Amino acid sequence: NAGVTQTPKFRVLKTGQSMTLLCAQDMNHEYMYWYRQDPGMGLRLIHYSVGEGTTAKGEVPDGYNVSRLKKQNFLLGLESAAPSQTSVYFCASSYVGQGAHEQFFGPGTRLTVL
Amino acid sequence: AQKITQTQPGMFVQEKEAVTLDCTYDTSDPSYGLFWYKQPSSGEMIFLIYQGSYDQQNATEGRYSLNFQKARKSANLVISASQLGDSAMYFCAMRESGSARQLTFGSGTQLTVLP
């Protein structure tokens, strides 16, 4: 099992360009999440999904859109990138049910917006 | 208000000694969970340990234990017998009930283990 994978691993954009980050999980998890990590700060939730076809806003959703057309995939889009979106982006997924059910994280995507 | 507070930006510990990383939290939800993750310099997020708010005993996982003091709203991570490979950033996180299992993270503690 690959767990949670993210594509691409690195990307450099110019201000105003668009891009899509792809997250895929093979653990049949219902819940998926997108976080960003900035220096000196913990991870902050951008958007999340509780199942195929559903999405919801997290703490810092502005400038991002998401889609979950298939259960195993969760896409994060930047329509018009800004330097403030320079960050490391993490995707995560988790199981539904009682108990710990920790979130499993992908390896991250390092995005630089010039 | 900060939901998760980690007051130690950086910590040093001698190899083979124990170290405690502090975490305090703020919630009015009676049902919540507390997590610790490790992030080595390679960048991945590694789950270490979990404590549920109703758990009677402190969680332990190998060399990791969680010192859970509910009344003080603290959930400190204790690493026993530190190893060089423990050098990493450590994040405390909280999950509240009815929140689609989202995590709220602290700002992290950078631990350096000295030989």
PDB file of C-alpha atoms in Angstrom:
ATOM      1  CA  ASN A   1       0.000   0.000   0.000  1.00  0.00           C
ATOM      2  CA  ALA A   2       1.283   3.429  -0.957  1.00  0.00           C
ATOM      3  CA  GLY A   3      -0.747   5.205   1.759  1.00  0.00           C
ATOM      4  CA  VAL A   4      -1.204   8.868   0.902  1.00  0.00           C
ATOM      5  CA  THR A   5       0.614  10.214  -2.132  1.00  0.00           C
ATOM      6  CA  GLN A   6       0.877  13.775  -3.412  1.00  0.00           C
ATOM      7  CA  THR A   7       1.711  15.123  -6.840  1.00  0.00           C
ATOM      8  CA  PRO A   8       3.854  17.112  -7.500  1.00  0.00           C
ATOM      9  CA  LYS A   9       6.527  17.205  -4.795  1.00  0.00           C
ATOM     10  CA  PHE A  10       7.834  20.625  -5.785  1.00  0.00           C
ATOM     11  CA  ARG A  11       6.487  23.434  -7.904  1.00  0.00           C
ATOM     12  CA  VAL A  12       7.410  27.015  -8.692  1.00  0.00           C
ATOM     13  CA  LEU A  13       4.693  29.319  -9.996  1.00  0.00           C
ATOM     14  CA  LYS A  14       4.558  32.919 -11.081  1.00  0.00           C
ATOM     15  CA  THR A  15       1.990  35.228  -9.540  1.00  0.00           C
ATOM     16  CA  GLY A  16      -1.347  34.774 -11.258  1.00  0.00           C
ATOM     17  CA  GLN A  17      -0.694  31.274 -12.567  1.00  0.00           C
ATOM     18  CA  SER A  18      -2.952  28.389 -11.672  1.00  0.00           C
ATOM     19  CA  MET A  19      -2.230  24.830 -10.649  1.00  0.00           C
ATOM     20  CA  THR A  20      -3.786  21.737  -9.141  1.00  0.00           C
ATOM     21  CA  LEU A  21      -2.303  19.569  -6.432  1.00  0.00           C
ATOM     22  CA  LEU A  22      -3.379  15.951  -6.459  1.00  0.00           C
ATOM     23  CA  CYS A  23      -3.762  13.779  -3.396  1.00  0.00           C
ATOM     24  CA  ALA A  24      -4.493  10.072  -3.610  1.00  0.00           C
ATOM     25  CA  GLN A  25      -5.040   7.502  -0.858  1.00  0.00           C
ATOM     26  CA  ASP A  26      -5.425   3.745  -1.119  1.00  0.00           C
ATOM     27  CA  MET A  27      -6.715   3.082   2.397  1.00  0.00           C
ATOM     28  CA  ASN A  28     -10.408   3.530   1.574  1.00  0.00           C
ATOM     29  CA  HIS A  29     -10.629   6.441   4.016  1.00  0.00           C
ATOM     30  CA  GLU A  30     -13.767   8.530   4.011  1.00  0.00           C
ATOM     31  CA  TYR A  31     -12.214  11.751   5.287  1.00  0.00           C
ATOM     32  CA  MET A  32      -9.561  13.743   3.480  1.00  0.00           C
ATOM     33  CA  TYR A  33      -7.901  17.054   4.307  1.00  0.00           C
ATOM     34  CA  TRP A  34      -5.634  19.712   2.879  1.00  0.00           C
ATOM     35  CA  TYR A  35      -3.299  21.637   5.218  1.00  0.00           C
ATOM     36  CA  ARG A  36      -0.659  24.250   4.690  1.00  0.00           C
ATOM     37  CA  GLN A  37       2.460  24.623   6.803  1.00  0.00           C
ATOM     38  CA  ASP A  38       4.288  27.918   7.097  1.00  0.00           C
ATOM     39  CA  PRO A  39       7.550  28.549   8.978  1.00  0.00           C
ATOM     40  CA  GLY A  40       7.066  28.859  12.735  1.00  0.00           C
ATOM     41  CA  MET A  41       3.499  27.699  12.550  1.00  0.00           C
ATOM     42  CA  GLY A  42       1.728  24.422  12.817  1.00  0.00           C
ATOM     43  CA  LEU A  43      -0.393  22.992  10.069  1.00  0.00           C
ATOM     44  CA  ARG A  44      -3.543  24.915   9.239  1.00  0.00           C
ATOM     45  CA  LEU A  45      -6.584  23.351   7.626  1.00  0.00           C
ATOM     46  CA  ILE A  46      -7.521  24.700   4.203  1.00  0.00           C
ATOM     47  CA  HIS A  47     -10.407  22.467   3.119  1.00  0.00           C
ATOM     48  CA  TYR A  48     -11.651  19.016   3.955  1.00  0.00           C
ATOM     49  CA  SER A  49     -14.016  16.368   2.685  1.00  0.00           C
ATOM     50  CA  VAL A  50     -16.125  13.862   4.575  1.00  0.00           C
ATOM     51  CA  GLY A  51     -16.893  11.760   1.538  1.00  0.00           C
ATOM     52  CA  GLU A  52     -17.030  11.552  -2.226  1.00  0.00           C
ATOM     53  CA  GLY A  53     -18.717  14.601  -3.690  1.00  0.00           C
ATOM     54  CA  THR A  54     -18.559  16.669  -0.486  1.00  0.00           C
ATOM     55  CA  THR A  55     -16.180  19.444   0.526  1.00  0.00           C
ATOM     56  CA  ALA A  56     -16.068  22.044   3.285  1.00  0.00           C
ATOM     57  CA  LYS A  57     -13.976  25.045   4.265  1.00  0.00           C
ATOM     58  CA  GLY A  58     -11.368  24.910   6.956  1.00  0.00           C
ATOM     59  CA  GLU A  59      -9.499  27.639   8.770  1.00  0.00           C
ATOM     60  CA  VAL A  60      -7.741  29.257   5.781  1.00  0.00           C
ATOM     61  CA  PRO A  61      -9.793  28.538   2.609  1.00  0.00           C
ATOM     62  CA  ASP A  62      -9.404  31.822   0.724  1.00  0.00           C
ATOM     63  CA  GLY A  63      -7.682  31.507  -2.645  1.00  0.00           C
ATOM     64  CA  TYR A  64      -8.165  27.735  -2.840  1.00  0.00           C
ATOM     65  CA  ASN A  65     -10.761  25.402  -4.251  1.00  0.00           C
ATOM     66  CA  VAL A  66     -11.102  21.649  -3.872  1.00  0.00           C
ATOM     67  CA  SER A  67     -12.902  18.745  -5.437  1.00  0.00           C
ATOM     68  CA  ARG A  68     -13.513  15.139  -4.433  1.00  0.00           C
ATOM     69  CA  LEU A  69     -14.963  13.411  -7.457  1.00  0.00           C
ATOM     70  CA  LYS A  70     -13.606  10.021  -6.438  1.00  0.00           C
ATOM     71  CA  LYS A  71     -13.292   8.670  -2.922  1.00  0.00           C
ATOM     72  CA  GLN A  72      -9.580   8.063  -3.251  1.00  0.00           C
ATOM     73  CA  ASN A  73      -8.660  11.478  -4.692  1.00  0.00           C
ATOM     74  CA  PHE A  74      -8.764  14.988  -3.280  1.00  0.00           C
ATOM     75  CA  LEU A  75      -7.663  17.873  -5.485  1.00  0.00           C
ATOM     76  CA  LEU A  76      -6.534  21.303  -4.309  1.00  0.00           C
ATOM     77  CA  GLY A  77      -6.641  24.121  -6.844  1.00  0.00           C
ATOM     78  CA  LEU A  78      -5.074  27.548  -6.891  1.00  0.00           C
ATOM     79  CA  GLU A  79      -6.810  29.648  -9.533  1.00  0.00           C
ATOM     80  CA  SER A  80      -4.540  32.698  -9.340  1.00  0.00           C
ATOM     81  CA  ALA A  81      -1.479  32.059  -7.238  1.00  0.00           C
ATOM     82  CA  ALA A  82      -0.141  34.753  -4.907  1.00  0.00           C
ATOM     83  CA  PRO A  83       3.205  34.958  -3.071  1.00  0.00           C
ATOM     84  CA  SER A  84       1.293  34.516   0.211  1.00  0.00           C
ATOM     85  CA  GLN A  85       0.476  30.989  -0.941  1.00  0.00           C
ATOM     86  CA  THR A  86       4.125  29.993  -0.847  1.00  0.00           C
ATOM     87  CA  SER A  87       4.020  27.131   1.613  1.00  0.00           C
ATOM     88  CA  VAL A  88       4.294  23.404   2.107  1.00  0.00           C
ATOM     89  CA  TYR A  89       0.994  21.668   1.445  1.00  0.00           C
ATOM     90  CA  PHE A  90       0.045  18.429   3.133  1.00  0.00           C
ATOM     91  CA  CYS A  91      -2.799  16.127   2.301  1.00  0.00           C
ATOM     92  CA  ALA A  92      -4.136  13.727   4.923  1.00  0.00           C
ATOM     93  CA  SER A  93      -6.818  11.095   5.237  1.00  0.00           C
ATOM     94  CA  SER A  94      -8.502   9.299   8.092  1.00  0.00           C
ATOM     95  CA  TYR A  95     -10.906   6.521   8.881  1.00  0.00           C
ATOM     96  CA  VAL A  96     -14.425   7.112  10.192  1.00  0.00           C
ATOM     97  CA  GLY A  97     -15.433   5.600  13.495  1.00  0.00           C
ATOM     98  CA  GLN A  98     -14.716   5.489  17.206  1.00  0.00           C
ATOM     99  CA  GLY A  99     -11.197   5.492  18.539  1.00  0.00           C
ATOM    100  CA  ALA A 100      -7.974   7.232  17.718  1.00  0.00           C
ATOM    101  CA  HIS A 101      -8.034   6.902  13.938  1.00  0.00           C
ATOM    102  CA  GLU A 102      -5.153   9.211  13.390  1.00  0.00           C
ATOM    103  CA  GLN A 103      -4.740  11.140  10.180  1.00  0.00           C
ATOM    104  CA  PHE A 104      -2.272   9.723   7.714  1.00  0.00           C
ATOM    105  CA  PHE A 105      -0.266  12.349   5.907  1.00  0.00           C
ATOM    106  CA  GLY A 106       1.240  12.523   2.466  1.00  0.00           C
ATOM    107  CA  PRO A 107       4.860  13.588   1.959  1.00  0.00           C
ATOM    108  CA  GLY A 108       3.970  17.211   1.193  1.00  0.00           C
ATOM    109  CA  THR A 109       4.248  19.551  -1.786  1.00  0.00           C
ATOM    110  CA  ARG A 110       6.592  22.490  -1.563  1.00  0.00           C
ATOM    111  CA  LEU A 111       5.122  25.386  -3.540  1.00  0.00           C
ATOM    112  CA  THR A 112       6.891  28.645  -4.261  1.00  0.00           C
ATOM    113  CA  VAL A 113       5.025  31.546  -5.830  1.00  0.00           C
ATOM    114  CA  LEU A 114       7.254  34.254  -7.291  1.00  0.00           C
TER     115      LEU A 114
ATOM    116  CA  ALA B   1      -7.661  32.180  21.635  1.00  0.00           C
ATOM    117  CA  GLN B   2      -5.078  29.563  20.823  1.00  0.00           C
ATOM    118  CA  LYS B   3      -6.541  26.115  21.046  1.00  0.00           C
ATOM    119  CA  ILE B   4      -3.170  24.391  21.239  1.00  0.00           C
ATOM    120  CA  THR B   5      -0.147  26.042  22.828  1.00  0.00           C
ATOM    121  CA  GLN B   6       3.390  24.742  22.673  1.00  0.00           C
ATOM    122  CA  THR B   7       5.567  27.159  24.605  1.00  0.00           C
ATOM    123  CA  GLN B   8       8.960  25.632  23.825  1.00  0.00           C
ATOM    124  CA  PRO B   9      10.118  26.617  20.324  1.00  0.00           C
ATOM    125  CA  GLY B  10      13.333  24.646  20.815  1.00  0.00           C
ATOM    126  CA  MET B  11      14.626  22.035  23.229  1.00  0.00           C
ATOM    127  CA  PHE B  12      17.940  20.262  23.693  1.00  0.00           C
ATOM    128  CA  VAL B  13      18.445  16.918  25.378  1.00  0.00           C
ATOM    129  CA  GLN B  14      21.429  14.688  25.887  1.00  0.00           C
ATOM    130  CA  GLU B  15      21.318  11.297  24.215  1.00  0.00           C
ATOM    131  CA  LYS B  16      19.837   8.579  26.481  1.00  0.00           C
ATOM    132  CA  GLU B  17      18.146  11.109  28.743  1.00  0.00           C
ATOM    133  CA  ALA B  18      14.395  11.699  29.001  1.00  0.00           C
ATOM    134  CA  VAL B  19      12.731  14.863  27.744  1.00  0.00           C
ATOM    135  CA  THR B  20       9.276  16.387  28.185  1.00  0.00           C
ATOM    136  CA  LEU B  21       7.649  18.483  25.490  1.00  0.00           C
ATOM    137  CA  ASP B  22       4.852  20.703  26.762  1.00  0.00           C
ATOM    138  CA  CYS B  23       1.395  21.081  25.276  1.00  0.00           C
ATOM    139  CA  THR B  24      -1.619  22.875  26.703  1.00  0.00           C
ATOM    140  CA  TYR B  25      -5.008  23.009  25.072  1.00  0.00           C
ATOM    141  CA  ASP B  26      -8.249  24.910  25.303  1.00  0.00           C
ATOM    142  CA  THR B  27     -11.654  23.413  24.621  1.00  0.00           C
ATOM    143  CA  SER B  28     -15.113  23.330  26.139  1.00  0.00           C
ATOM    144  CA  ASP B  29     -15.935  20.091  24.357  1.00  0.00           C
ATOM    145  CA  PRO B  30     -16.068  17.204  26.854  1.00  0.00           C
ATOM    146  CA  SER B  31     -15.117  14.716  24.128  1.00  0.00           C
ATOM    147  CA  TYR B  32     -11.822  15.349  22.402  1.00  0.00           C
ATOM    148  CA  GLY B  33      -8.615  13.653  21.411  1.00  0.00           C
ATOM    149  CA  LEU B  34      -5.008  14.733  21.638  1.00  0.00           C
ATOM    150  CA  PHE B  35      -2.308  13.658  19.226  1.00  0.00           C
ATOM    151  CA  TRP B  36       1.416  14.033  18.904  1.00  0.00           C
ATOM    152  CA  TYR B  37       3.145  13.978  15.537  1.00  0.00           C
ATOM    153  CA  LYS B  38       6.835  13.971  14.686  1.00  0.00           C
ATOM    154  CA  GLN B  39       8.206  15.800  11.656  1.00  0.00           C
ATOM    155  CA  PRO B  40      11.848  14.972  10.877  1.00  0.00           C
ATOM    156  CA  SER B  41      13.911  17.167   8.605  1.00  0.00           C
ATOM    157  CA  SER B  42      12.745  15.080   5.642  1.00  0.00           C
ATOM    158  CA  GLY B  43       9.333  16.661   6.138  1.00  0.00           C
ATOM    159  CA  GLU B  44       6.874  13.811   6.577  1.00  0.00           C
ATOM    160  CA  MET B  45       4.368  13.796   9.440  1.00  0.00           C
ATOM    161  CA  ILE B  46       4.610  10.701  11.633  1.00  0.00           C
ATOM    162  CA  PHE B  47       1.905   9.846  14.151  1.00  0.00           C
ATOM    163  CA  LEU B  48       3.309   9.029  17.597  1.00  0.00           C
ATOM    164  CA  ILE B  49       0.608   8.757  20.233  1.00  0.00           C
ATOM    165  CA  TYR B  50      -3.052   9.452  21.011  1.00  0.00           C
ATOM    166  CA  GLN B  51      -4.963  10.262  24.205  1.00  0.00           C
ATOM    167  CA  GLY B  52      -8.740  10.397  24.389  1.00  0.00           C
ATOM    168  CA  SER B  53     -10.381  12.752  26.871  1.00  0.00           C
ATOM    169  CA  TYR B  54     -12.184   9.886  28.563  1.00  0.00           C
ATOM    170  CA  ASP B  55      -9.167   7.614  28.761  1.00  0.00           C
ATOM    171  CA  GLN B  56      -8.408   6.872  32.385  1.00  0.00           C
ATOM    172  CA  GLN B  57      -4.770   6.016  31.898  1.00  0.00           C
ATOM    173  CA  ASN B  58      -1.972   7.910  30.228  1.00  0.00           C
ATOM    174  CA  ALA B  59      -1.191   6.629  26.753  1.00  0.00           C
ATOM    175  CA  THR B  60       2.115   4.908  26.080  1.00  0.00           C
ATOM    176  CA  GLU B  61       3.735   3.761  22.849  1.00  0.00           C
ATOM    177  CA  GLY B  62       7.206   2.329  23.280  1.00  0.00           C
ATOM    178  CA  ARG B  63       9.506   5.147  24.383  1.00  0.00           C
ATOM    179  CA  TYR B  64       6.710   7.701  24.078  1.00  0.00           C
ATOM    180  CA  SER B  65       4.231   8.448  26.814  1.00  0.00           C
ATOM    181  CA  LEU B  66       1.671  11.157  27.198  1.00  0.00           C
ATOM    182  CA  ASN B  67       1.374  12.886  30.569  1.00  0.00           C
ATOM    183  CA  PHE B  68      -2.313  13.802  30.477  1.00  0.00           C
ATOM    184  CA  GLN B  69      -3.518  16.213  33.162  1.00  0.00           C
ATOM    185  CA  LYS B  70      -7.114  16.898  32.278  1.00  0.00           C
ATOM    186  CA  ALA B  71      -7.852  19.500  34.954  1.00  0.00           C
ATOM    187  CA  ARG B  72      -4.815  21.512  33.892  1.00  0.00           C
ATOM    188  CA  LYS B  73      -5.587  20.929  30.198  1.00  0.00           C
ATOM    189  CA  SER B  74      -2.128  19.705  29.478  1.00  0.00           C
ATOM    190  CA  ALA B  75      -0.921  16.797  27.367  1.00  0.00           C
ATOM    191  CA  ASN B  76       2.842  16.675  27.568  1.00  0.00           C
ATOM    192  CA  LEU B  77       4.859  14.217  25.514  1.00  0.00           C
ATOM    193  CA  VAL B  78       7.586  12.351  27.348  1.00  0.00           C
ATOM    194  CA  ILE B  79      10.337  10.684  25.343  1.00  0.00           C
ATOM    195  CA  SER B  80      12.449   8.303  27.378  1.00  0.00           C
ATOM    196  CA  ALA B  81      16.027   7.329  26.530  1.00  0.00           C
ATOM    197  CA  SER B  82      16.409   9.902  23.741  1.00  0.00           C
ATOM    198  CA  GLN B  83      18.127   8.824  20.545  1.00  0.00           C
ATOM    199  CA  LEU B  84      19.821  10.903  17.867  1.00  0.00           C
ATOM    200  CA  GLY B  85      16.991   9.966  15.515  1.00  0.00           C
ATOM    201  CA  ASP B  86      14.529  11.705  17.807  1.00  0.00           C
ATOM    202  CA  SER B  87      15.828  15.069  16.608  1.00  0.00           C
ATOM    203  CA  ALA B  88      12.823  16.546  14.836  1.00  0.00           C
ATOM    204  CA  MET B  89       9.935  18.972  15.103  1.00  0.00           C
ATOM    205  CA  TYR B  90       7.135  17.727  17.337  1.00  0.00           C
ATOM    206  CA  PHE B  91       3.544  18.879  17.007  1.00  0.00           C
ATOM    207  CA  CYS B  92       0.705  18.562  19.455  1.00  0.00           C
ATOM    208  CA  ALA B  93      -2.781  18.503  17.923  1.00  0.00           C
ATOM    209  CA  MET B  94      -6.365  18.310  19.133  1.00  0.00           C
ATOM    210  CA  ARG B  95      -9.487  16.869  17.599  1.00  0.00           C
ATOM    211  CA  GLU B  96     -12.855  17.956  18.957  1.00  0.00           C
ATOM    212  CA  SER B  97     -16.072  16.010  18.535  1.00  0.00           C
ATOM    213  CA  GLY B  98     -18.398  16.735  15.628  1.00  0.00           C
ATOM    214  CA  SER B  99     -15.617  18.363  13.652  1.00  0.00           C
ATOM    215  CA  ALA B 100     -15.148  15.878  10.819  1.00  0.00           C
ATOM    216  CA  ARG B 101     -12.124  14.690  12.760  1.00  0.00           C
ATOM    217  CA  GLN B 102     -10.159  17.824  11.853  1.00  0.00           C
ATOM    218  CA  LEU B 103      -6.975  18.487  13.750  1.00  0.00           C
ATOM    219  CA  THR B 104      -5.892  21.800  15.237  1.00  0.00           C
ATOM    220  CA  PHE B 105      -2.127  21.967  15.559  1.00  0.00           C
ATOM    221  CA  GLY B 106       0.223  23.789  17.867  1.00  0.00           C
ATOM    222  CA  SER B 107       3.228  25.664  16.518  1.00  0.00           C
ATOM    223  CA  GLY B 108       5.620  22.855  17.334  1.00  0.00           C
ATOM    224  CA  THR B 109       8.788  22.231  19.341  1.00  0.00           C
ATOM    225  CA  GLN B 110      12.120  21.620  17.629  1.00  0.00           C
ATOM    226  CA  LEU B 111      13.935  18.923  19.602  1.00  0.00           C
ATOM    227  CA  THR B 112      17.659  18.418  19.188  1.00  0.00           C
ATOM    228  CA  VAL B 113      19.301  15.372  20.718  1.00  0.00           C
ATOM    229  CA  LEU B 114      22.967  15.917  21.524  1.00  0.00           C
ATOM    230  CA  PRO B 115      25.514  13.061  21.346  1.00  0.00           C
TER     231      PRO B 115
END
